[in-house]
Short mmCIF file of C-alpha atoms in Angstrom, two decimals:
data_model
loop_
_atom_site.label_atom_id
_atom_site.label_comp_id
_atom_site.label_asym_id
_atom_site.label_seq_id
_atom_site.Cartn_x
_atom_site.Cartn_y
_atom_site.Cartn_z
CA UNK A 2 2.17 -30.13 11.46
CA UNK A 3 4.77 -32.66 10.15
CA UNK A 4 4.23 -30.31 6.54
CA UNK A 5 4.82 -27.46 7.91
CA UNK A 6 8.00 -28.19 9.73
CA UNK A 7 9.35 -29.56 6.74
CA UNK A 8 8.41 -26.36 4.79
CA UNK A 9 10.06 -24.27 8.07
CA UNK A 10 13.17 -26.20 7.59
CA UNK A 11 13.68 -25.46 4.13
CA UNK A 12 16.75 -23.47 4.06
CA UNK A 13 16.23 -22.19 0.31
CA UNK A 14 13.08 -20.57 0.44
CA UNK A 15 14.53 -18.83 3.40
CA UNK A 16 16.96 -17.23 1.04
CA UNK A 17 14.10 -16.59 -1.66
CA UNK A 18 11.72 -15.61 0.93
CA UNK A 19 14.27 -12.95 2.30
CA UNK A 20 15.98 -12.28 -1.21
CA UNK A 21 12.96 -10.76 -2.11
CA UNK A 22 11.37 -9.45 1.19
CA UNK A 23 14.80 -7.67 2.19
CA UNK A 24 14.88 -5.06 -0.18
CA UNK A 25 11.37 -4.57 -0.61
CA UNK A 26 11.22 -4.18 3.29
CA UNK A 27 14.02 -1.85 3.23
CA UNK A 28 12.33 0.59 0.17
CA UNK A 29 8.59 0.22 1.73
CA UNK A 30 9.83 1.28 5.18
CA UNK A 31 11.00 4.34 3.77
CA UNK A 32 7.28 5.38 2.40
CA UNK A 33 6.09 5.93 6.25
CA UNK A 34 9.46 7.28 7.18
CA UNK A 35 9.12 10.55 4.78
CA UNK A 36 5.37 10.95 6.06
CA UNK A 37 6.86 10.70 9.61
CA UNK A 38 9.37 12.95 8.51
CA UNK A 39 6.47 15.56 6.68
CA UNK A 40 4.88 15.53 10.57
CA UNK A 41 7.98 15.83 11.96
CA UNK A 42 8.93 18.78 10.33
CA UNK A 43 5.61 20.08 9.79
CA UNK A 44 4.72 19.67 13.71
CA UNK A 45 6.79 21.70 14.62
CA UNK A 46 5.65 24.66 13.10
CA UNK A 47 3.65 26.78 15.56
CA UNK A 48 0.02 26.18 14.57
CA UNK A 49 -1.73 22.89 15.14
CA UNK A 50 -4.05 23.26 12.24
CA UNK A 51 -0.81 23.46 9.59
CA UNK A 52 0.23 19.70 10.88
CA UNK A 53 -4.18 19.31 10.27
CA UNK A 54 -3.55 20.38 6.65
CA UNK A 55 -0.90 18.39 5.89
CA UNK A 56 -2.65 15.39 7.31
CA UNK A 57 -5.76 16.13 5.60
CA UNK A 58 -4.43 17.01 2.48
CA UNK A 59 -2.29 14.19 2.44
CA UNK A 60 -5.17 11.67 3.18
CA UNK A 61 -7.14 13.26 -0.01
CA UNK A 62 -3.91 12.53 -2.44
CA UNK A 63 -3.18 9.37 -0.76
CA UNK A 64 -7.49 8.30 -1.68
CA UNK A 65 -6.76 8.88 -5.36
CA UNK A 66 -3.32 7.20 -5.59
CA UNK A 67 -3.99 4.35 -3.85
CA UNK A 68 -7.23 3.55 -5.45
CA UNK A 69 -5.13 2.92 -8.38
CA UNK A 70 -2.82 0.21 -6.54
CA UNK A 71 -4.06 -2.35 -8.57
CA UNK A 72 -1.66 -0.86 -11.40
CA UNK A 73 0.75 -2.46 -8.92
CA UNK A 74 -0.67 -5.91 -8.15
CA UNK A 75 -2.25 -6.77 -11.28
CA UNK A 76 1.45 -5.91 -12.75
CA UNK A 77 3.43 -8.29 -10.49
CA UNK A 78 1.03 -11.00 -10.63
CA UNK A 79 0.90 -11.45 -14.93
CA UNK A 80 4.63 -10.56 -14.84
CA UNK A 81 5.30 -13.35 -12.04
CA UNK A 82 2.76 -16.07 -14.07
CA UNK A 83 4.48 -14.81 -17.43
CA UNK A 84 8.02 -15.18 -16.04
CA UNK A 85 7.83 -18.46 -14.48
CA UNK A 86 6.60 -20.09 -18.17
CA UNK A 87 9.58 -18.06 -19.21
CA UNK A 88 7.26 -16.03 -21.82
CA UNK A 89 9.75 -12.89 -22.83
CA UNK A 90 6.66 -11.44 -24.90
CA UNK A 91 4.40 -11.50 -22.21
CA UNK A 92 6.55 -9.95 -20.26
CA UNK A 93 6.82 -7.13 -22.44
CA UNK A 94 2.43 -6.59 -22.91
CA UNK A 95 1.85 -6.34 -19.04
CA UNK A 96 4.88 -3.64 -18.80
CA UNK A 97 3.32 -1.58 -21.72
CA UNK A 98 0.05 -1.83 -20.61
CA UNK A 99 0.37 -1.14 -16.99
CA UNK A 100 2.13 2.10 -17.87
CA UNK A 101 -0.35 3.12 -20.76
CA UNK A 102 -2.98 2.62 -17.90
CA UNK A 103 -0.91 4.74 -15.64
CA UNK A 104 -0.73 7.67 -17.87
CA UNK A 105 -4.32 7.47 -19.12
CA UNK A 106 -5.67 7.03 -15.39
CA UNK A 107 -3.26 10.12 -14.28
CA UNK A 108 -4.94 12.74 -16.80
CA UNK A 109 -8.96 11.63 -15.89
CA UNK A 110 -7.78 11.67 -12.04
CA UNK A 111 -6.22 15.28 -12.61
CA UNK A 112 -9.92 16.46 -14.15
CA UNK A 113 -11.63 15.10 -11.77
CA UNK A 114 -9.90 15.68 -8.83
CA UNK A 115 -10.46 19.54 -8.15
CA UNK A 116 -14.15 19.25 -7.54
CA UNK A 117 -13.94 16.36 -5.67
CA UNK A 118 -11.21 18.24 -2.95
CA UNK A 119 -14.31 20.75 -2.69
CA UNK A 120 -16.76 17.70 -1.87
CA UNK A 121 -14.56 15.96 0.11
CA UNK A 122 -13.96 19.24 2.37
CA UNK A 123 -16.97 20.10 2.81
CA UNK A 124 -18.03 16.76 4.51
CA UNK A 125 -14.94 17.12 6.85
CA UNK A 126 -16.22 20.62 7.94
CA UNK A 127 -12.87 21.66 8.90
CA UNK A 128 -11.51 25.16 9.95
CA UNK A 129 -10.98 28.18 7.84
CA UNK A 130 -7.34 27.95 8.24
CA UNK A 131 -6.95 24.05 7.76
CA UNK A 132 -9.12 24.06 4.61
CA UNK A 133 -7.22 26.78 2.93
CA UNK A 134 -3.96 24.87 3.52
CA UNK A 135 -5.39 21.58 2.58
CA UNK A 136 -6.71 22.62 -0.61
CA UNK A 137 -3.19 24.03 -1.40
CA UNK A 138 -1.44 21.05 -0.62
CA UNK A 139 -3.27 19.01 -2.30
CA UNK A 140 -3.45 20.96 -6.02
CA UNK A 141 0.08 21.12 -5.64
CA UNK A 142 0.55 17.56 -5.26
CA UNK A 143 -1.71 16.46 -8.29
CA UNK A 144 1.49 17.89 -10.70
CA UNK A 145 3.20 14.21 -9.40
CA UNK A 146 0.08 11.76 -10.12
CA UNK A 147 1.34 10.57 -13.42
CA UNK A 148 4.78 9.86 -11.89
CA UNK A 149 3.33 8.03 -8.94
CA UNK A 150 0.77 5.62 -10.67
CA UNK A 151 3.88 5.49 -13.52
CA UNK A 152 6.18 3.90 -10.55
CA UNK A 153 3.29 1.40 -9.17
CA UNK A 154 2.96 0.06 -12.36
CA UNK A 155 6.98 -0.36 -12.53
CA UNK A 156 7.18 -1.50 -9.59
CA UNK A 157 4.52 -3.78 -9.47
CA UNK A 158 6.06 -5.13 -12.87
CA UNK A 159 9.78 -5.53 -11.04
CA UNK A 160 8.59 -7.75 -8.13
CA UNK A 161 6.75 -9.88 -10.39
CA UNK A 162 10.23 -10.89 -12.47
CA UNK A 163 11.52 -11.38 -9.17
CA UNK A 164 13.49 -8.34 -8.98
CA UNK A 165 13.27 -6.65 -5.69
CA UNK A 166 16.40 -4.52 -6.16
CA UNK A 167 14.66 -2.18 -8.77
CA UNK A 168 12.02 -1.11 -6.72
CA UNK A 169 14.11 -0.82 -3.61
CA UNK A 170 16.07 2.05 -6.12
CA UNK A 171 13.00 3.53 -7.37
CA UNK A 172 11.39 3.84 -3.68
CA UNK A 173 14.49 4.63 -2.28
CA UNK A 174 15.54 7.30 -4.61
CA UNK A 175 11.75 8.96 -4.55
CA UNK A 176 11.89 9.09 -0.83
CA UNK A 177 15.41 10.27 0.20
CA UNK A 178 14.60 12.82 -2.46
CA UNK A 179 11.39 13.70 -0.59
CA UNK A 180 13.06 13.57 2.64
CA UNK A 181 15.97 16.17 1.81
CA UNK A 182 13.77 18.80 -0.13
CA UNK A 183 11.38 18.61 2.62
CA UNK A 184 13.78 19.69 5.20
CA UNK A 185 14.95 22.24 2.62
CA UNK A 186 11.73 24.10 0.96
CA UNK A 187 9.95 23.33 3.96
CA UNK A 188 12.33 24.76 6.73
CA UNK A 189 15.08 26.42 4.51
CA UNK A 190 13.20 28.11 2.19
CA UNK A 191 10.23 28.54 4.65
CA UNK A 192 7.48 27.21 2.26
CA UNK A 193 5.49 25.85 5.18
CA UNK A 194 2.87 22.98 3.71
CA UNK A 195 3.17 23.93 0.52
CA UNK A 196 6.94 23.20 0.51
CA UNK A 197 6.23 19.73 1.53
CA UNK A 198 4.22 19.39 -1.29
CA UNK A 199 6.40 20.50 -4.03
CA UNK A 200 9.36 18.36 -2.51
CA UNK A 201 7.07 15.40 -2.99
CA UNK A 202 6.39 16.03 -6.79
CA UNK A 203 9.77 16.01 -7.55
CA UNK A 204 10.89 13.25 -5.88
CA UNK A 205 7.24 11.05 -7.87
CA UNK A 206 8.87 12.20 -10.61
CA UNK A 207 12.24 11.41 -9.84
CA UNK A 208 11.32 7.84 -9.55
CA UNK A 209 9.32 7.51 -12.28
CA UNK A 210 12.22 8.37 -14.45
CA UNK A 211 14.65 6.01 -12.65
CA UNK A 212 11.88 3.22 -13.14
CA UNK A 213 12.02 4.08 -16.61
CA UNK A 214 15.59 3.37 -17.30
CA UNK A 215 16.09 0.38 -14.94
CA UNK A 216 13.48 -1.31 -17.09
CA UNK A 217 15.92 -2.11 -20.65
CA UNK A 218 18.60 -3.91 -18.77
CA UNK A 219 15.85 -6.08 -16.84
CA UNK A 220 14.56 -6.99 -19.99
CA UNK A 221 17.61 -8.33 -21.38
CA UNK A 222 17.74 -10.85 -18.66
CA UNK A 223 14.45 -12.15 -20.14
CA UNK A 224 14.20 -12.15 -24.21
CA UNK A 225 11.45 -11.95 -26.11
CA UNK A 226 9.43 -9.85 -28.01
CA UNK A 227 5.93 -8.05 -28.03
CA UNK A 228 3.79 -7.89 -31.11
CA UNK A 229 2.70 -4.42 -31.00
CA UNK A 230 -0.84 -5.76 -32.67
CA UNK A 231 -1.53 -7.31 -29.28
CA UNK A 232 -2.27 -4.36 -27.76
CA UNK A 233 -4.96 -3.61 -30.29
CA UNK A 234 -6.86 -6.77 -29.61
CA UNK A 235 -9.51 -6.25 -26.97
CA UNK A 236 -9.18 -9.90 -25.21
CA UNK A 237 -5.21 -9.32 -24.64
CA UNK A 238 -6.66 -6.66 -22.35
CA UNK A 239 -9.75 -8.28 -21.02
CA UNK A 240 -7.84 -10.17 -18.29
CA UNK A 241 -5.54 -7.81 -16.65
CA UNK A 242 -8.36 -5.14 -16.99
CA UNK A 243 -11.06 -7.70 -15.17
CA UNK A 244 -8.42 -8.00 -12.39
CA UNK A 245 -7.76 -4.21 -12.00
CA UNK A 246 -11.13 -3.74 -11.58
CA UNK A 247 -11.80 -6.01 -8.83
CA UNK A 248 -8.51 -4.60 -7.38
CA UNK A 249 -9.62 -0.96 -7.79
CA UNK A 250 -13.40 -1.95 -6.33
CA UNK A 251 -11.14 -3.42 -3.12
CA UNK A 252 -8.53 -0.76 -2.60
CA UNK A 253 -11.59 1.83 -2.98
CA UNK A 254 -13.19 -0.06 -0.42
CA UNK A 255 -10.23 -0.21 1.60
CA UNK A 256 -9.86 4.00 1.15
CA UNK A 257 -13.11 4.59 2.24
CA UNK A 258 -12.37 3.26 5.68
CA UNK A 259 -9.46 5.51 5.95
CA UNK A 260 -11.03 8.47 4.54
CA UNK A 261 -14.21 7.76 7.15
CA UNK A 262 -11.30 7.70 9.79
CA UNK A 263 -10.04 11.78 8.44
CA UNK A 264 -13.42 12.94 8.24
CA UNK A 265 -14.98 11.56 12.00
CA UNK A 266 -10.92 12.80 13.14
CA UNK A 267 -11.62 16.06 11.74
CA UNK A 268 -14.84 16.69 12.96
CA UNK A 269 -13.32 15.71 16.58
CA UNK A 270 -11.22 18.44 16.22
CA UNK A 271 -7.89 19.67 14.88
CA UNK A 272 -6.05 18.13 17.41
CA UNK A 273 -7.46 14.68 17.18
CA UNK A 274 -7.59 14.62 13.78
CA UNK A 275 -3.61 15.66 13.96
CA UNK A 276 -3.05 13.38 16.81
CA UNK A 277 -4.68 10.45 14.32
CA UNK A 278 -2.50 11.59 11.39
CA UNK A 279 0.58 10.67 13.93
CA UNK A 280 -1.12 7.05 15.02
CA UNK A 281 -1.56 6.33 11.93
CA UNK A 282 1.83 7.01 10.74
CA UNK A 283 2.69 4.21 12.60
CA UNK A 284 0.49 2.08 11.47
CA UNK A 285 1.89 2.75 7.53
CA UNK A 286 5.07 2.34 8.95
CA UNK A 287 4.09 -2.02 10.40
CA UNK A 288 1.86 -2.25 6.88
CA UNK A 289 4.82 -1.25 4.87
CA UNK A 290 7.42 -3.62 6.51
CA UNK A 291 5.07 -6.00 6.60
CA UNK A 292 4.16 -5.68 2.98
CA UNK A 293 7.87 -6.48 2.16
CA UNK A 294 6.89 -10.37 2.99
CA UNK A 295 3.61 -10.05 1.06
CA UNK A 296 5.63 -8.79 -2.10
CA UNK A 297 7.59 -11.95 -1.58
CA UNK A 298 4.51 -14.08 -1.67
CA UNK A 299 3.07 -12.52 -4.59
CA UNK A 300 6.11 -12.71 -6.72
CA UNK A 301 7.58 -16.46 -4.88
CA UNK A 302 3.49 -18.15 -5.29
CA UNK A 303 2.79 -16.18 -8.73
CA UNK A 304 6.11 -17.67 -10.15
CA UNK A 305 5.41 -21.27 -8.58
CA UNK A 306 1.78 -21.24 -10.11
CA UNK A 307 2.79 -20.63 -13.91
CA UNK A 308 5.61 -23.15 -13.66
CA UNK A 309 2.94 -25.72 -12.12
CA UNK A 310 5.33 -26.13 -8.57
CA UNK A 311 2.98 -26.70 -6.02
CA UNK A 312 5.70 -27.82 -3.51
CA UNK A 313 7.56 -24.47 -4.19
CA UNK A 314 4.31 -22.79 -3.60
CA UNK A 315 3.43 -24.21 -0.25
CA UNK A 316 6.86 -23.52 1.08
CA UNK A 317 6.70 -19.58 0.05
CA UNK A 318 3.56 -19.22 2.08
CA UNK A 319 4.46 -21.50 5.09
CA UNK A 320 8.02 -19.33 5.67
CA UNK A 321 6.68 -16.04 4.63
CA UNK A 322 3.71 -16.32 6.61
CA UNK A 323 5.86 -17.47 9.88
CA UNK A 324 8.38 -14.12 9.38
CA UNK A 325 5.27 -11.87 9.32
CA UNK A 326 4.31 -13.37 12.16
CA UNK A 327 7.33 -12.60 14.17
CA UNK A 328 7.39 -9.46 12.29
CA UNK A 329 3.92 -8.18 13.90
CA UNK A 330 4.81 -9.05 17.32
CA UNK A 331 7.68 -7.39 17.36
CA UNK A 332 5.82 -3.97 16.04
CA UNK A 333 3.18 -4.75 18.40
CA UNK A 334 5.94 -4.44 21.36
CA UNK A 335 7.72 -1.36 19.97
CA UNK A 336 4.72 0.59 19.94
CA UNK A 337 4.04 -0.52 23.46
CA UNK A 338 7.84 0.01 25.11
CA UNK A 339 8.80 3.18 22.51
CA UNK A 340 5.30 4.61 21.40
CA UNK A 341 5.61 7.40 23.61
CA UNK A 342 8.89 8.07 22.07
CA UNK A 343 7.44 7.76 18.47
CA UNK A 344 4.75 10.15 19.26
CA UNK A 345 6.84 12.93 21.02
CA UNK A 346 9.48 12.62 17.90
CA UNK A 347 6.75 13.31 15.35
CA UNK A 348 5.53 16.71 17.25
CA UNK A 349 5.72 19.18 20.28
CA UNK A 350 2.48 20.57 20.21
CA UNK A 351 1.08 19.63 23.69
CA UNK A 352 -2.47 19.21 22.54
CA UNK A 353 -1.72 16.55 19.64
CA UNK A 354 0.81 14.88 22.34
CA UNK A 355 -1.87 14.89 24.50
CA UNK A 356 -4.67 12.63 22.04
CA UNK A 357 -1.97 10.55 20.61
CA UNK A 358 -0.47 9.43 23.52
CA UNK A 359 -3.83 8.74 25.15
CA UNK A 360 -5.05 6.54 22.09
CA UNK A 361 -1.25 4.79 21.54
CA UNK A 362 -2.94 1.56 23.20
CA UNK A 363 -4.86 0.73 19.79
CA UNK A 364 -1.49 1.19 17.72
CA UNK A 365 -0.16 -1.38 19.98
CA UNK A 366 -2.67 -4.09 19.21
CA UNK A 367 -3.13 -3.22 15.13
CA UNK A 368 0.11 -5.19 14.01
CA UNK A 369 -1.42 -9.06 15.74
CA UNK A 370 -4.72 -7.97 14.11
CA UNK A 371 -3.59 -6.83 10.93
CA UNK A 372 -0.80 -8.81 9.66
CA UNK A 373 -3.23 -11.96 8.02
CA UNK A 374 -4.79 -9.44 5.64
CA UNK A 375 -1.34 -8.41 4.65
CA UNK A 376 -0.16 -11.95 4.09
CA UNK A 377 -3.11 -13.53 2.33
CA UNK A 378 -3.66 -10.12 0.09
CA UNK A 379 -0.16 -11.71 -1.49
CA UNK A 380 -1.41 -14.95 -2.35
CA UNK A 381 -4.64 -13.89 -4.23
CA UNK A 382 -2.68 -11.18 -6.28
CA UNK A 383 0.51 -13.60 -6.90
CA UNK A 384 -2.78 -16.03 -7.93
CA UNK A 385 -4.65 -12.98 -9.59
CA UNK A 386 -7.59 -13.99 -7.71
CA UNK A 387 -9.02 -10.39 -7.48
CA UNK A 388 -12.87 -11.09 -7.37
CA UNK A 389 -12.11 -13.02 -3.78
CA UNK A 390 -10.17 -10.01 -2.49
CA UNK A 391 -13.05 -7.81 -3.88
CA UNK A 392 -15.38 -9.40 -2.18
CA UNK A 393 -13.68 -10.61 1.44
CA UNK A 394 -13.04 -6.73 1.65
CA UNK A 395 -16.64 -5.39 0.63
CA UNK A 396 -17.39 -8.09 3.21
CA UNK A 397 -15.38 -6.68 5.79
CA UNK A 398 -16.68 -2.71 5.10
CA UNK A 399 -20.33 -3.89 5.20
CA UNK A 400 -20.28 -5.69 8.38
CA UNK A 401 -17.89 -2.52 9.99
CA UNK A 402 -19.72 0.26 9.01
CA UNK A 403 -22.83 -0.60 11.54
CA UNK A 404 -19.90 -0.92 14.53
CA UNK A 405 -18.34 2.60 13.71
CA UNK A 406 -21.92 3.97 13.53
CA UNK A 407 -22.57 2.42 16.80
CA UNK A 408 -19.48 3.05 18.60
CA UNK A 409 -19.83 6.84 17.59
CA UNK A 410 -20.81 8.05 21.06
CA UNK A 411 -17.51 7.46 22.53
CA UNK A 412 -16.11 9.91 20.11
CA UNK A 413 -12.34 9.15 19.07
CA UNK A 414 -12.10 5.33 21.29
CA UNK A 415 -15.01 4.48 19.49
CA UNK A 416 -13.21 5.64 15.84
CA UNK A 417 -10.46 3.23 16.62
CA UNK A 418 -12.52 0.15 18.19
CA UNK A 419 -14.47 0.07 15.12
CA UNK A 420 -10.91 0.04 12.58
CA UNK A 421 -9.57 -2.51 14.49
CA UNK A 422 -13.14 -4.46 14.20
CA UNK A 423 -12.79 -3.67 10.93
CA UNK A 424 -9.24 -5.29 10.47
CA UNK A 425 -10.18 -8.66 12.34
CA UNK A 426 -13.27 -8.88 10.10
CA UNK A 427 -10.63 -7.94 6.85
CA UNK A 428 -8.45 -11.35 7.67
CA UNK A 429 -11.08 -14.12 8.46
CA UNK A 430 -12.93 -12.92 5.36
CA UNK A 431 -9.80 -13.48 3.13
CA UNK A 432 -9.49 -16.50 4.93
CA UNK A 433 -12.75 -17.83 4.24
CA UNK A 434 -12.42 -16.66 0.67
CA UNK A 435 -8.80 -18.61 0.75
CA UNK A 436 -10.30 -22.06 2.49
CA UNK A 437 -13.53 -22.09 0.10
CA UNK A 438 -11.24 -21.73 -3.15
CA UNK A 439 -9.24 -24.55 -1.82
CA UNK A 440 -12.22 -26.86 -2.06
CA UNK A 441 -12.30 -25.96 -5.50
CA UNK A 442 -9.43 -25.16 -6.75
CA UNK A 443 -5.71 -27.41 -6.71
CA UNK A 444 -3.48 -24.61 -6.32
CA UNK A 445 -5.41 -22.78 -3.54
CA UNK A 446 -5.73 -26.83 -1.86
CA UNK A 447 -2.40 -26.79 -1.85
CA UNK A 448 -2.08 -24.15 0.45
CA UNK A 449 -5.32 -23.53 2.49
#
C-alpha cells in the first residue's frame, strides 16, 4: 500500500503519464466520434436497413483493419525499447519495416477481401436491400486499406519515441476530414452510404500522407542511421515478425467476438442489429479514451524497460492504471445519466430507438468490466510480451463461446450477457498471464 502511495504521489509521472495520454486521448476519441457521426447522419435517412448497411459494412472493413493492429503495437513497443537505449539505427529498421509490412499486407488483404465480403454475407443472412448496400460500402472502402495500416504503423512508431503529438495530427486530421466530407457527399451531394464511404478513403489517405512527412523532423531529434543490409537479414526480422504474429492471432481473436456480435445482431433483425451498431458506438467511444492511458503505458513501461528503470516502470503503471480507473467510472455514469441522450442523437428511427434504449443497461456496466484489459494490453506490448496476450485472449474466446451459445435463447440480452462474460474473462486472464510472468521474470515482478 505504502508503494503505491508513494508511486500516486509522484508528481512527474503525472506529467508523463498525462503528456502522453492527453493527446492520444484527444486523437482516439475522435475515431468513435466520426462513426457516431456516420450513424448520425446516416440514421437519419429514411430506411432502417441503410443505417444496417453502414453498420454491417463497416464491421466487415473494421475485421480486416484491425486484425492488422499489431502493425501498431509491435511498432511502439521496439521503437519505445530502441529509444530508451538511445539506438538512432534501430529506430530507423522498425519504422521501415512496419511500413513495408503495411503496404505488402494492404495488397494480399485487397485480393482477398472480395470473396470473403460474399462469405461473410452469406452467414449474416441479411436483407436484399442491406446486402446490396453493404457490399457497396465496403468495396469502396478497400481503395483506403493501404493508407490505414500505413498510419497504424506510423502511429504505432510515434508513441513508441514518446511522441504523442504526431499521432494526435495524423488521427485528428484523418477524422475531421472524414467528418466534413461525410456531411458533404453524404447529405450535400446525396451519395447516401456510399458517400460515407468515399469520405473515409480520403481522409485514410489523408493521414497517411501527413504521417509520412511528420516522420523526417522526428527523426532528427534522434540520430542515427540504418544499414539498409539489415533489412535483408532474416533474424533482424524474426523478432518483430514473432510478435506480430502473436498480436495478429489476438486481435483476430478479439474480431471474431465482434464479428459473432454483427452476425447473431443481424440475424435478430435490422433493427437490432442497427440498434447494436449504436451501443456499440459507445462502447468504441470508452475503449478509445481509455486507450489514450494504455498508449501511455506502452510507450512510459517500453521506454523504462530498455533503459533498465524499474522504479520508473512501476510508477507508469501505478498512475496510469489509477486514471483509467476514474476514467471508467465516469463512462460508466454517463451512459447511465445521458445514454438516452446518446442514443436519440445517433438516430430517429423509432424502431432502432426502441432496441437501443432497451439494451443501454449493458453499455452502462462495459466501462468497470472492461477497462483492466485495456490497461494491462499496454504493459505486455510496451514489454512485447505478445505470446501472453495471445494466449490470455484465446483463453478468454474459448471459455465465452459456450456462454453465448448458451445464452442464445434470450435472443439479443443473451448477445450482450455473453460479451460482457466475455470481457471479465479477457482481464483476469491477462492478469493471470501478468502475475505468472512476474514469478519469472524481474521486470514483470516489479510490477505484478
Amino acid at each position: 500500500m505504502n508503494s503505491f502511495l508513494d508511486a500516486w504521489r509522484h508528481k512527474p509521472t503525472h506529467r508523463r503519464v498525462w503528456s502522453m495520454a492527453a493527446p492520444m486521448i484527444l486523437s482516439n476519441i475522435s475515431v468513435p466520434l466520426v462513426a457516431l457521426v456516420d450513424s448520425a447522419v446516416i440514421g437519419h435517412l429514411p430506411h432502417a436497413h441503410q443505417l444496417g448497411a453502414a453498420a454491417v459494412g463497416g464491421s466487415l472493413y473494421t475485421l480486416l483493419v484491425w486484425a492488422m493492429g499489431f502493425l501498431r503495437m509491435g511498432s511502439t513497443g521496439f521503437a519505445a525499447q530502441a529509444a530508451g537505449r538511445e539506438d538512432g539505427g534501430a529506430l530507423r529498421q522498425v519504422l521501415l519495416q512496419g511500413l513495408l509490412l503495411a503496404f505488402g499486407l494492404a495488397l494480399v488483404l485487397g485480393v482477398m477481401a472480395v470473396p470473403f465480403t460474399g462469405l461473410a454475407l452469406g452467414l449474416m443472412q441479411p436483407s436484399v436491400e442491406l446486402d446490396a448496400l453493404a457490399r457497396e460500402y465496403f468495396h469502396t472502402r478497400l481503395f483506403g486499406l493501404p493508407a490505414a495500416l500505413a498510419s497504424y504503423a506510423l502511429v504505432g512508431w510515434f508513441l513508441g519515441t514518446q511522441n504523442a503529438r504526431a499521432p494526435l495530427a495524423i488521427l485528428l486530421t484523418t477524422n475531421l476530414i472524414n467528418l466534413v466530407l461525410d456531411l458533404w457527399f453524404v447529405l450535400g451531394l446525396d451519395w447516401g452510404v456510399a458517400g460515407a464511404a468515399r469520405a473515409s478513403v480520403v481522409a485514410e489517405w489523408s493521414g497517411a500522407l501527413l504521417g509520412l512527412a511528420l516522420t523526417r523532423r522526428a527523426l532528427r531529434r534522434h540520430p542515427g542511421h540504418l544499414d539498409p543490409t539489415r533489412l535483408m537479414r532474416w533474424h533482424n526480422w524474426r523478432p518483430l515478425l514473432a510478435v506480430n504474429r502473436d498480436i495478429f492471432i489476438r486481435t483476430l481473436a478479439l474480431e471474431l467476438v465482434f464479428f459473432l456480435i454483427t452476425v447473431q445482431g443481424t440475424r435478430l433483425g435490422d433493427a437490432t442489429v442497427a440498434a447494436n451498431a449504436l451501443l456499440l458506438n459507445g462502447l468504441l467511444l470508452t475503449a478509445h479514451a481509455l486507450d489514450g492511458l494504455a498508449h501511455a503505458v506502452e510507450a512510459l513501461c517500453g521506454h523504462a524497460i530498455g533503459a533498465r528503470d524499474r522504479l520508473t516502470l512501476r510508477r507508469s503503471l501505478i498512475v496510469a492504471g489509477a486514471w483509467s480507473l476514474l476514467a471508467s467510472l465516469c463512462f460508466a455514469l454517463f451512459f447511465m445519466v445521458g445514454g438516452g441522450l446518446f442514443i436519440d442523437l445517433q438516430s430517429d428511427i423509432p424502431a432502432v430507438r426502441d432496441v437501443a434504449h432497451r439494451f443501454l443497461p449493458y453499455l452502462a456496466v462495459l466501462p468497470m468490466v472492461a477497462v483492466w484489459s485495456y490497461l494491462l494490453d499496454g504493459l505486455f506490448i510496451g514489454a512485447t510480451r505478445a505470446r501472453e496476450m495471445r494466449n490470455a485472449m484465446l483463453i478468454a474466446v474459448l471459455l465465452s463461446l459456450p456462454v453465448g451459445w448458451a445464452l442464445q435463447p434470450l435472443g439479443n440480452h443473451g448477445l450482450w450477457l455473453a460479451f460482457l462474460c466475455f470481457m471479465l474473462i479477457r482481464g483476469l486472464s491477462l492478469g493471470a498471464m501478468g502475475w505468472r510472468l512476474g514469478k519469472r521474470d524481474a521486470w514483470f515482478g516489479a510490477v505484478c
